[in-house]
CSV table of C-alpha atoms in Angstrom, one decimal:
chain,number,residue,atom,x,y,z
A,198,MET,CA,15.6,229.4,76.5
A,199,CYS,CA,18.3,228.5,79.3
A,200,LYS,CA,17.3,225.6,81.4
A,201,ARG,CA,19.4,224.9,84.3
A,202,LYS,CA,18.5,222.4,87.4
A,203,ARG,CA,21.4,221.0,89.5
A,204,LYS,CA,24.3,223.1,90.5
A,205,TRP,CA,27.3,221.9,92.2
A,206,ARG,CA,28.1,222.2,96.0
A,207,SER,CA,31.3,223.0,97.2
A,208,ASN,CA,32.0,219.8,99.1
A,209,THR,CA,32.0,218.0,96.0
A,210,TYR,CA,34.9,219.3,94.5
A,211,LEU,CA,37.8,217.1,94.0
A,212,GLN,CA,41.2,218.0,95.9
A,213,GLY,CA,43.5,214.9,94.3
A,214,GLY,CA,42.1,216.0,90.6
A,215,ALA,CA,42.2,212.6,90.0
A,216,THR,CA,39.7,212.9,87.0
A,217,VAL,CA,42.0,215.6,85.1
A,218,SER,CA,44.2,213.1,83.4
A,219,HIS,CA,45.7,215.6,80.8
A,220,ASP,CA,49.0,217.1,81.2
A,221,LEU,CA,48.8,220.3,83.3
A,222,SER,CA,52.9,220.6,83.5
A,223,HIS,CA,52.4,224.2,81.4
A,224,LEU,CA,50.9,225.6,84.9
A,225,SER,CA,52.7,226.4,88.0
A,226,GLU,CA,51.6,224.3,90.8
A,227,ASP,CA,49.2,226.7,92.6
A,228,LYS,CA,47.2,227.1,88.7
A,229,GLN,CA,47.3,223.0,88.6
A,230,LEU,CA,45.4,222.8,91.9
A,231,GLN,CA,43.0,225.6,90.8
A,232,VAL,CA,42.3,223.5,87.8
A,233,ARG,CA,42.2,220.2,89.5
A,234,THR,CA,39.7,222.0,92.2
A,235,ILE,CA,37.4,223.4,90.0
A,236,CYS,CA,36.9,219.7,88.0
A,237,ARG,CA,34.7,217.2,89.9
A,238,SER,CA,34.4,213.3,89.6
A,239,GLU,CA,30.8,213.3,88.4
A,240,LEU,CA,31.2,215.4,85.6
A,241,PHE,CA,34.5,213.8,84.1
A,242,GLN,CA,33.6,210.4,83.5
A,243,GLU,CA,34.0,208.3,80.2
A,244,ASN,CA,30.5,206.7,80.4
A,245,PRO,CA,28.2,208.6,78.9
A,246,GLY,CA,25.8,210.8,81.2
A,247,ARG,CA,21.8,211.5,80.5
A,248,THR,CA,20.2,215.1,79.8
A,249,ASP,CA,16.8,216.7,79.9
A,250,ILE,CA,17.3,219.7,78.0
A,251,VAL,CA,16.4,217.9,74.8
A,252,GLU,CA,15.2,215.2,72.8
A,253,HIS,CA,15.7,213.7,69.5
A,254,ASP,CA,12.6,213.2,67.8
A,255,ILE,CA,12.1,211.4,64.6
A,256,VAL,CA,9.5,212.2,62.2
A,257,VAL,CA,8.9,209.8,59.3
A,258,ARG,CA,6.5,210.1,56.4
A,259,GLU,CA,3.0,208.5,56.7
A,260,GLY,CA,2.4,205.1,56.2
A,261,ALA,CA,6.5,204.7,56.2
A,262,SER,CA,8.2,201.7,57.6
A,263,VAL,CA,11.5,200.1,57.3
A,264,ARG,CA,11.9,196.3,57.7
A,265,ARG,CA,15.2,195.6,56.2
A,266,LEU,CA,16.4,192.0,56.6
A,267,SER,CA,19.6,191.7,58.7
A,268,TYR,CA,23.1,191.4,57.0
A,269,ARG,CA,24.6,188.2,57.9
A,270,ILE,CA,27.5,188.2,60.7
A,271,PRO,CA,29.9,185.9,60.3
A,272,GLU,CA,30.0,183.2,63.4
A,273,ARG,CA,33.5,184.3,64.4
A,274,LEU,CA,32.2,188.1,65.3
A,275,LEU,CA,29.4,186.7,67.5
A,276,ALA,CA,31.6,187.4,70.7
A,277,SER,CA,32.4,190.9,69.6
A,278,LEU,CA,28.6,191.2,68.9
A,279,LYS,CA,27.6,189.7,72.5
A,280,LYS,CA,30.1,192.3,74.5
A,281,GLU,CA,29.2,195.1,72.4
A,282,VAL,CA,25.4,194.5,73.3
A,283,ASP,CA,25.6,193.5,76.6
A,284,LEU,CA,28.0,196.8,77.5
A,285,MET,CA,24.4,198.9,75.8
A,286,LEU,CA,22.0,197.1,77.8
A,287,SER,CA,24.4,197.9,81.2
A,288,LEU,CA,24.7,201.4,80.2
A,289,GLY,CA,21.2,201.7,79.3
A,290,ILE,CA,22.0,202.7,75.8
A,291,ILE,CA,19.5,200.4,74.2
A,292,GLU,CA,16.5,198.0,75.3
A,293,ILE,CA,14.9,195.0,74.6
A,294,SER,CA,12.6,195.8,71.7
A,295,LYS,CA,9.2,194.7,70.5
A,296,SER,CA,9.3,196.7,67.6
A,297,GLU,CA,7.8,195.8,63.9
A,298,TRP,CA,10.5,198.1,62.3
A,299,CYS,CA,14.1,196.9,61.9
A,300,ASN,CA,17.5,198.2,60.6
A,301,PRO,CA,20.3,196.1,59.6
A,302,VAL,CA,23.9,195.8,61.6
A,303,VAL,CA,27.1,196.5,60.4
A,304,LEU,CA,30.1,195.7,62.5
A,305,VAL,CA,32.8,197.8,61.6
A,306,PRO,CA,36.9,197.2,61.9
A,307,LYS,CA,38.7,199.7,64.1
A,308,LYS,CA,42.3,200.7,63.5
A,309,ASP,CA,43.2,198.3,66.8
A,310,GLY,CA,41.2,195.6,65.7
A,311,SER,CA,38.4,195.6,67.5
A,312,LEU,CA,34.8,196.4,65.9
A,313,ARG,CA,32.7,199.2,66.2
A,314,PHE,CA,28.8,198.4,66.3
A,315,CYS,CA,26.7,200.5,63.5
A,316,ILE,CA,23.1,200.3,62.4
A,317,ASP,CA,22.5,201.1,58.8
A,318,PHE,CA,20.1,204.0,58.9
A,319,ARG,CA,20.1,204.6,55.3
A,320,TYR,CA,16.6,203.5,54.9
A,321,LEU,CA,15.2,205.0,58.2
A,322,ASN,CA,17.0,208.8,56.7
A,323,SER,CA,15.3,208.4,53.8
A,324,ILE,CA,11.3,208.6,55.0
A,325,SER,CA,12.5,210.5,57.8
A,326,LEU,CA,12.5,214.7,57.8
A,327,PHE,CA,15.5,216.5,58.0
A,328,ASP,CA,15.8,218.6,60.6
A,329,SER,CA,18.0,221.9,59.5
A,330,TYR,CA,19.2,223.5,62.5
A,331,PRO,CA,22.3,225.5,61.7
A,332,THR,CA,25.5,224.4,62.9
A,333,PRO,CA,27.7,227.6,63.8
A,334,ARG,CA,30.0,229.6,61.3
A,335,ILE,CA,33.6,228.5,61.4
A,336,ASP,CA,34.8,231.8,60.6
A,337,GLU,CA,32.4,233.9,62.6
A,338,LEU,CA,33.3,231.3,65.5
A,339,LEU,CA,37.0,231.4,65.5
A,340,GLU,CA,37.2,235.2,65.2
A,341,ARG,CA,35.9,235.3,68.7
A,342,LEU,CA,38.7,233.4,69.9
A,343,GLY,CA,41.8,235.2,68.3
A,344,LYS,CA,42.7,237.9,71.2
A,345,ALA,CA,42.3,234.9,74.5
A,346,LYS,CA,45.3,234.7,76.4
A,347,TYR,CA,43.9,231.3,78.1
A,348,LEU,CA,41.7,228.5,75.9
A,349,THR,CA,40.2,225.4,77.3
A,350,THR,CA,38.4,222.6,75.1
A,351,LEU,CA,36.6,219.9,76.3
A,352,ASP,CA,34.9,216.7,74.7
A,353,LEU,CA,31.6,215.2,75.9
A,354,SER,CA,31.8,211.1,76.5
A,355,LYS,CA,29.9,209.7,73.3
A,356,GLY,CA,28.0,212.8,73.2
A,357,TYR,CA,25.0,211.6,71.0
A,358,TRP,CA,24.3,209.0,73.4
A,359,GLN,CA,23.8,211.6,76.3
A,360,VAL,CA,20.6,212.6,74.2
A,361,PRO,CA,17.5,210.4,74.9
A,362,LEU,CA,14.8,209.6,72.3
A,363,THR,CA,11.3,210.7,72.3
A,364,GLU,CA,9.3,207.4,73.8
A,365,ARG,CA,7.9,207.4,69.7
A,366,SER,CA,11.0,207.4,68.2
A,367,ARG,CA,12.6,204.3,70.0
A,368,GLU,CA,10.6,201.7,68.2
A,369,LEU,CA,11.7,203.0,64.5
A,370,THR,CA,15.8,202.4,65.7
A,371,ALA,CA,14.9,198.8,66.4
A,372,PHE,CA,17.8,196.4,65.2
A,373,ARG,CA,17.9,192.5,64.5
A,374,THR,CA,20.9,190.4,66.2
A,375,PRO,CA,20.8,186.4,66.5
A,376,LEU,CA,20.9,187.9,70.4
A,377,GLY,CA,17.4,189.3,69.8
A,378,LEU,CA,16.0,192.3,68.6
A,379,PHE,CA,16.6,195.9,70.3
A,380,GLN,CA,15.8,199.5,70.3
A,381,PHE,CA,17.7,202.7,71.1
A,382,THR,CA,16.9,204.6,74.4
A,383,VAL,CA,19.5,207.5,73.4
A,384,MET,CA,20.1,209.2,70.0
A,385,PRO,CA,22.3,206.6,67.8
A,386,PHE,CA,25.0,207.8,65.2
A,387,GLY,CA,24.0,207.9,61.8
A,388,LEU,CA,20.7,209.5,62.0
A,389,HIS,CA,20.7,212.5,59.6
A,390,GLY,CA,19.2,214.8,62.4
A,391,ALA,CA,21.4,214.3,65.4
A,392,PRO,CA,23.9,217.0,64.4
A,393,ALA,CA,21.2,219.2,64.5
A,394,THR,CA,19.5,217.8,67.6
A,395,PHE,CA,23.2,218.0,69.3
A,396,GLN,CA,23.8,221.3,68.5
A,397,ARG,CA,20.4,222.8,69.5
A,398,LEU,CA,21.3,221.2,73.0
A,399,MET,CA,24.8,223.1,73.1
A,400,ASP,CA,23.2,226.3,72.2
A,401,GLN,CA,20.3,226.0,74.9
A,402,VAL,CA,23.2,224.7,77.7
A,403,LEU,CA,25.9,227.4,76.8
A,404,CYS,CA,22.8,230.1,75.5
A,405,ASP,CA,24.3,233.2,77.4
A,406,LEU,CA,27.8,232.4,77.6
A,407,SER,CA,29.1,233.5,74.2
A,408,GLY,CA,31.7,236.0,75.5
A,409,PHE,CA,33.6,233.4,76.9
A,410,ALA,CA,32.4,230.0,75.6
A,411,ALA,CA,30.9,228.4,72.4
A,412,ALA,CA,30.5,224.5,70.8
A,413,TYR,CA,30.3,223.6,67.6
A,414,LEU,CA,28.3,220.2,68.1
A,415,ASP,CA,30.7,218.3,71.2
A,416,ASP,CA,33.6,220.7,70.4
A,417,ILE,CA,33.2,222.8,73.4
A,418,VAL,CA,36.1,225.9,73.9
A,419,ILE,CA,36.2,228.1,76.6
A,420,TYR,CA,38.3,231.5,76.4
A,421,SER,CA,39.4,234.3,78.1
A,422,SER,CA,41.5,237.2,78.4
A,423,THR,CA,43.2,236.5,82.3
A,424,TRP,CA,43.6,233.9,84.6
A,425,GLU,CA,40.8,235.1,87.0
A,426,GLU,CA,38.6,235.0,84.4
A,427,HIS,CA,39.3,232.0,83.1
A,428,MET,CA,38.9,230.3,85.9
A,429,GLU,CA,35.2,231.6,86.5
A,430,HIS,CA,34.4,231.3,82.9
A,431,LEU,CA,35.5,227.5,83.5
A,432,HIS,CA,33.5,227.1,86.8
A,433,THR,CA,30.4,228.7,84.9
A,434,VAL,CA,30.8,226.4,81.7
A,435,LEU,CA,31.4,223.1,84.0
A,436,ASP,CA,28.4,224.1,85.9
A,437,ARG,CA,26.1,224.1,83.0
A,438,LEU,CA,27.4,220.8,81.6
A,439,TYR,CA,26.9,219.3,85.1
A,440,SER,CA,23.2,220.9,85.4
A,441,ALA,CA,22.2,219.4,81.9
A,442,GLY,CA,23.1,216.0,82.9
A,443,LEU,CA,26.3,215.7,80.8
A,444,THR,CA,29.8,214.3,81.2
A,445,ILE,CA,33.2,214.8,79.9
A,446,ASN,CA,36.0,212.9,78.5
A,447,PRO,CA,39.0,213.6,80.2
A,448,SER,CA,41.6,212.1,78.4
A,449,LYS,CA,40.7,214.5,75.4
A,450,CYS,CA,40.4,217.8,77.3
A,451,VAL,CA,43.1,220.8,77.2
A,452,PHE,CA,43.2,222.8,80.3
A,453,ALA,CA,44.1,226.7,80.5
A,454,ALA,CA,46.4,226.7,77.1
A,455,ALA,CA,47.9,229.6,75.6
A,456,GLU,CA,47.5,227.9,72.5
A,457,THR,CA,45.3,224.5,71.3
A,458,GLU,CA,44.1,222.7,68.2
A,459,TYR,CA,40.0,223.9,67.6
A,460,LEU,CA,38.6,223.1,64.8
A,461,GLY,CA,41.3,222.4,62.5
A,462,HIS,CA,43.2,225.1,63.0
A,463,ILE,CA,45.6,226.6,65.9
A,464,ILE,CA,44.4,229.2,68.1
A,465,GLY,CA,46.0,231.3,71.1
A,466,ARG,CA,48.5,234.2,71.4
A,467,GLY,CA,46.5,236.4,69.9
A,468,VAL,CA,46.1,234.5,66.3
A,469,ILE,CA,44.3,232.2,64.6
A,470,ARG,CA,46.5,229.9,62.0
A,471,PRO,CA,46.3,226.9,60.1
A,472,ARG,CA,49.1,224.2,61.1
A,473,VAL,CA,52.1,224.9,59.4
A,474,SER,CA,53.8,221.8,57.8
A,475,LYS,CA,56.5,221.1,55.4
A,476,ILE,CA,54.3,220.2,52.7
A,477,GLN,CA,51.6,222.1,51.0
A,478,ALA,CA,49.3,220.9,48.6
A,479,ILE,CA,49.7,222.6,45.3
A,480,GLU,CA,53.3,223.9,45.7
A,481,SER,CA,54.8,220.5,46.8
A,482,CYS,CA,53.5,218.8,43.5
A,483,PRO,CA,56.8,217.6,41.6
A,484,VAL,CA,57.3,218.8,38.2
A,485,PRO,CA,56.1,216.9,36.0
A,486,GLN,CA,58.5,214.4,33.9
A,487,THR,CA,56.4,213.1,31.3
A,488,ARG,CA,54.2,214.5,28.7
A,489,LYS,CA,51.2,212.7,30.2
A,490,GLN,CA,52.1,214.2,33.9
A,491,LEU,CA,52.5,217.9,32.2
A,492,ARG,CA,49.0,217.3,30.3
A,493,SER,CA,47.7,216.5,33.7
A,494,PHE,CA,48.9,219.9,35.0
A,495,LEU,CA,47.8,221.9,32.2
A,496,GLY,CA,44.5,220.3,32.4
A,497,MET,CA,43.9,221.4,35.9
A,498,ALA,CA,45.5,224.9,35.4
A,499,GLY,CA,43.2,225.4,32.4
A,500,PHE,CA,40.5,224.9,34.7
A,501,TYR,CA,40.9,228.3,36.4
A,502,HIS,CA,42.5,230.1,33.3
A,503,ARG,CA,40.1,233.0,33.3
A,504,PHE,CA,41.4,233.8,37.3
A,505,VAL,CA,45.1,233.7,36.1
A,506,PRO,CA,46.0,236.8,34.0
A,507,GLN,CA,47.7,236.0,31.0
A,508,PHE,CA,47.5,232.3,31.4
A,509,SER,CA,47.6,231.5,27.6
A,510,ALA,CA,51.2,233.2,27.5
A,511,ARG,CA,52.5,231.9,30.5
A,512,ALA,CA,51.3,228.0,29.3
A,513,ALA,CA,52.3,228.4,25.7
A,514,LEU,CA,55.9,227.2,26.9
A,515,LEU,CA,54.3,224.2,28.5
A,516,THR,CA,52.0,223.5,26.0
A,517,ASP,CA,54.6,223.1,23.4
A,518,GLN,CA,56.0,220.2,25.3
A,519,THR,CA,52.7,218.3,25.2
A,520,GLY,CA,52.9,217.4,21.5
A,521,SER,CA,52.8,214.1,19.8
A,522,ARG,CA,56.4,214.6,18.5
A,523,SER,CA,57.9,216.0,21.5
A,524,SER,CA,59.6,213.5,23.9
A,525,ASN,CA,58.0,211.8,26.5
A,526,GLN,CA,60.5,213.1,28.9
A,527,ILE,CA,59.9,216.7,29.2
A,528,GLN,CA,63.1,218.7,28.7
A,529,TRP,CA,63.4,221.7,31.4
A,530,THR,CA,64.8,224.9,30.5
A,531,GLU,CA,65.1,227.8,33.1
A,532,GLU,CA,62.3,229.7,31.0
A,533,SER,CA,60.0,227.0,31.1
A,534,MET,CA,60.8,226.0,34.7
A,535,ALA,CA,60.4,229.7,35.7
A,536,ALA,CA,56.7,229.5,33.5
A,537,PHE,CA,55.6,226.0,35.4
A,538,HIS,CA,56.1,227.9,38.9
A,539,ASN,CA,54.6,231.0,38.3
A,540,ILE,CA,51.6,229.2,37.1
A,541,GLN,CA,52.0,226.6,40.0
A,542,GLY,CA,52.2,229.4,42.4
A,543,SER,CA,49.0,231.2,41.0
A,544,LEU,CA,46.8,228.4,41.8
A,545,SER,CA,47.8,229.0,45.5
A,546,LYS,CA,46.9,232.6,45.4
A,547,LYS,CA,44.3,235.0,44.9
A,548,PRO,CA,41.9,235.4,42.4
A,549,VAL,CA,42.5,231.6,42.1
A,550,LEU,CA,41.9,230.3,45.8
A,551,TYR,CA,39.0,232.2,47.4
A,552,SER,CA,38.0,232.5,50.9
A,553,PRO,CA,34.5,230.5,52.0
A,554,ASN,CA,31.3,232.1,51.9
A,555,PHE,CA,28.9,230.0,54.0
A,556,ASP,CA,26.2,231.7,52.4
A,557,GLU,CA,27.0,230.0,49.4
A,558,HIS,CA,26.4,226.7,47.8
A,559,PHE,CA,29.6,224.5,48.4
A,560,ILE,CA,30.5,221.8,45.2
A,561,LEU,CA,33.2,219.5,46.1
A,562,GLN,CA,35.0,217.3,44.0
A,563,THR,CA,36.5,213.9,44.3
A,564,ASP,CA,38.8,211.6,42.6
A,565,ALA,CA,41.2,208.5,43.1
A,566,SER,CA,43.8,207.7,41.3
A,567,ASP,CA,46.5,204.4,41.4
A,568,ARG,CA,48.4,206.1,44.3
A,569,GLY,CA,46.4,209.0,45.9
A,570,LEU,CA,43.3,210.6,46.9
A,571,GLY,CA,42.6,214.1,45.2
A,572,ALA,CA,39.5,216.7,46.3
A,573,VAL,CA,38.4,220.1,45.8
A,574,LEU,CA,36.1,222.5,47.5
A,575,LEU,CA,34.4,225.0,45.2
A,576,GLN,CA,32.2,227.6,45.1
A,577,GLY,CA,30.5,230.0,42.5
A,578,SER,CA,28.4,229.7,39.5
A,579,SER,CA,28.8,226.5,37.0
A,580,ASP,CA,30.6,229.2,34.6
A,581,ASN,CA,32.5,231.0,37.4
A,582,ARG,CA,33.4,228.3,39.8
A,583,HIS,CA,36.3,229.2,42.2
A,584,PRO,CA,38.4,226.8,44.6
A,585,VAL,CA,38.6,227.5,48.5
A,586,ALA,CA,40.5,224.2,49.8
A,587,TYR,CA,42.7,221.9,47.5
A,588,ILE,CA,43.2,218.5,49.5
A,589,SER,CA,45.6,215.5,48.3
A,590,ARG,CA,46.6,212.3,50.3
A,591,LYS,CA,49.2,209.2,49.1
A,592,LEU,CA,47.1,206.1,49.7
A,593,PHE,CA,48.2,203.4,52.3
A,594,PRO,CA,50.1,199.9,50.8
A,595,ARG,CA,46.8,198.4,51.5
A,596,GLU,CA,44.3,200.8,50.2
A,597,VAL,CA,46.5,200.3,46.9
A,598,ARG,CA,44.9,196.7,46.4
A,599,TYR,CA,41.6,198.1,46.7
A,600,SER,CA,39.5,198.1,43.8
A,601,THR,CA,38.6,201.1,41.4
A,602,MET,CA,35.3,201.5,43.2
A,603,GLU,CA,36.5,201.2,46.4
A,604,LYS,CA,39.1,204.0,45.7
A,605,GLU,CA,36.7,206.3,44.5
A,606,ALA,CA,34.5,205.5,47.7
A,607,LEU,CA,37.2,205.7,49.8
A,608,ALA,CA,37.9,209.6,48.0
A,609,ILE,CA,34.5,210.7,48.9
A,610,LYS,CA,34.4,209.5,52.8
A,611,TRP,CA,38.1,211.3,53.5
A,612,ALA,CA,37.4,214.1,51.8
A,613,LEU,CA,34.1,214.5,53.5
A,614,ASP,CA,35.6,213.8,57.0
A,615,SER,CA,38.7,216.0,55.8
A,616,LEU,CA,36.4,219.0,54.9
A,617,ARG,CA,33.4,218.1,57.8
A,618,TYR,CA,33.6,221.6,59.2
A,619,TYR,CA,32.8,223.4,55.9
A,620,LEU,CA,30.0,220.9,55.0
A,621,LEU,CA,28.3,219.5,58.1
A,622,GLY,CA,24.8,221.5,58.4
A,623,ARG,CA,24.2,222.2,55.2
A,624,GLU,CA,23.3,220.8,51.9
A,625,PHE,CA,25.9,220.7,49.3
A,626,THR,CA,26.8,218.8,45.9
A,627,LEU,CA,29.1,216.3,45.2
A,628,GLU,CA,30.5,215.5,41.8
A,629,THR,CA,32.6,212.4,41.3
A,630,ASP,CA,33.6,211.1,37.1
A,631,HIS,CA,33.0,207.7,38.6
A,632,LYS,CA,29.3,206.9,37.2
A,633,ALA,CA,28.3,203.6,39.6
A,634,LEU,CA,29.1,206.1,42.4
A,635,GLN,CA,25.9,208.1,41.8
A,636,TRP,CA,24.2,205.1,43.5
A,637,MET,CA,26.2,204.9,46.6
A,638,GLY,CA,23.6,205.4,48.7
A,639,ARG,CA,21.2,202.4,47.7
A,640,MET,CA,24.2,199.8,47.4
A,641,LYS,CA,22.8,196.9,49.4
A,642,ASP,CA,26.2,195.2,51.5
A,643,THR,CA,27.6,193.4,48.7
A,644,ASN,CA,30.8,195.2,49.3
A,645,GLY,CA,30.9,195.8,53.1
A,646,ARG,CA,33.5,198.3,53.2
A,647,ILE,CA,32.1,200.5,50.7
A,648,THR,CA,28.6,200.4,53.1
A,649,ARG,CA,30.7,201.2,56.1
A,650,TRP,CA,32.1,204.3,54.5
A,651,TYR,CA,28.8,205.4,53.7
A,652,LEU,CA,27.1,204.8,57.0
A,653,ALA,CA,29.7,207.2,58.5
A,654,LEU,CA,28.6,210.2,55.8
A,655,GLN,CA,24.9,209.9,56.6
A,656,PRO,CA,25.1,212.8,58.7
A,657,PHE,CA,25.8,214.7,55.8
A,658,ARG,CA,23.5,216.2,53.0
A,659,PHE,CA,24.4,216.0,49.6
A,660,ASN,CA,23.2,215.2,46.2
A,661,ILE,CA,25.5,213.3,44.5
A,662,GLN,CA,26.4,214.4,40.4
A,663,HIS,CA,28.2,212.5,37.9
A,664,ILE,CA,30.5,214.5,35.8
A,665,PRO,CA,32.6,213.8,33.1
A,666,GLY,CA,36.2,213.0,33.8
A,667,LYS,CA,37.3,216.2,31.2
A,668,ASP,CA,35.6,218.5,34.0
A,669,ASN,CA,37.2,216.8,37.5
A,670,VAL,CA,40.9,217.9,36.4
A,671,THR,CA,41.9,219.9,39.6
A,672,ALA,CA,40.4,216.6,42.0
A,673,ASP,CA,42.3,214.1,39.3
A,674,TYR,CA,45.7,216.1,39.1
A,675,LEU,CA,45.5,216.5,43.4
A,676,SER,CA,44.8,212.4,43.3
A,677,ARG,CA,48.6,211.9,41.3
A,678,CYS,CA,50.8,214.7,42.1
A,679,PHE,CA,51.9,214.6,45.7
A,680,SER,CA,55.1,214.5,46.7
A,681,GLU,CA,56.9,211.4,46.9
A,682,SER,CA,58.4,212.2,50.6
A,683,LEU,CA,54.4,212.0,51.6
A,684,GLU,CA,54.1,208.8,53.7
A,685,GLY,CA,50.9,206.8,53.2
A,686,GLY,CA,47.9,208.8,54.6
A,687,GLU,CA,49.1,211.7,55.6
A,688,CYS,CA,47.1,214.6,54.3
A,689,VAL,CA,47.9,218.3,53.1
A,690,MET,CA,45.4,220.8,52.3
A,691,ALA,CA,45.4,224.9,50.9
A,692,THR,CA,43.2,227.1,52.1
A,693,ALA,CA,42.4,230.8,51.9
A,694,THR,CA,42.1,232.6,55.3
A,695,GLN,CA,39.5,235.6,55.5
A,696,GLY,CA,40.9,239.0,54.4
A,697,LYS,CA,44.4,237.6,54.7
A,698,PRO,CA,47.0,236.0,52.0
A,699,THR,CA,46.3,232.3,51.0
A,700,THR,CA,47.9,229.9,53.8
A,701,LEU,CA,48.9,226.1,53.1
A,702,HIS,CA,48.7,223.8,55.7
A,703,PRO,CA,48.0,220.0,56.4
A,704,HIS,CA,44.6,218.9,57.7
A,705,LEU,CA,44.5,218.4,61.3
A,706,GLN,CA,43.1,214.8,61.5
């Protein structure tokens, strides 16, 4: 049921529009003024608000508890830790605790050299009930946006921190630092039930606005056919968010655009499409030059032979060049090159690459090589699987120096981040040929890098299964086959769009 309390007063509208920092140059001066007039200072803030619509409740198994020893924090990081704790205290995010529970603290380095303050909630998650409240189906959500002429996307300020915890749940989130014992007053990052609670909040806030507004977690979109409608719709949604006690990050909003990015797609101008790139996941892979490279390609292609008509005949010219008596360097002829491109093209089209069916179970296979990462998202029965997405990226120079286990763990984190809109909010299977990673979730902080990556995966719900390397040929091939022109960290992806020809595009990170 919709719950609304506060309403806007006309004399609180911004006339100067100081809070709307996003570029409005695509609009006329008159339209810019209309957008700025609708936006208000109380709503557009970087500091998180506090809703009274929902609370997050943590339900643990009877008799269970968490009293984990704190991870050692180096002396040189204590100043950064104190700064973060003081900030959260000042914002009311945490409070001093007397709890008997204790979760370890992990400091995660950011790209800019600063530190992200994280709590290791793995053990709390393992003894608490999982909330299966669903996230929206991406295909259905995007279908609603295709004919819009005006689009606004909004991003909430530290969305999870705008949701209060129930009183009984606060002590369960306690964590110890050299500065003392503290506990959260709001929903922290890392709880596996947090996405469900946040989606429930957004569904209640926008409960009867489905004709022009939608939310996937904290990614909100407003879509309209005319300018007049869009201004009315924007006002209505902002009114709902304000009434719910929520705040919006002004630097991450796009207002009244004809085209914008949403959930990994470009939407607007009457169409929905993946973003176009000069590089394509499977079709961009270079022509194999050695027997080993060709065997890798044929191994991956052979995994889907049942979907490729006359596969054996197509592959015969290539198979002949992989024998032990053949030269290590492949001698390409016009016929063999045509066979290679024929098979390569088939792998990125139906009936091999299918659109995702969100009513079916997903299987994610990942792999890492000395130079790159690869993953394939699959559906179907064990003897009739078909891919719905391929992804691949080259390692950064610093990542090349990682250990084998670290590279394999990085492949998992990267794949889940890249495919989060397919996988978040549903149970899926993660398959890896690196046996040690079956116990990734139980690792102690002996490897801080792997621990930090795994903590970022807590909102996902998956089972890790080990598979032999011979059954992981697609992810293995993708981790090795990228073009040399690809920059370190650049990710490419291939997916099929529902009811349309296969489209190749980079993942939008």
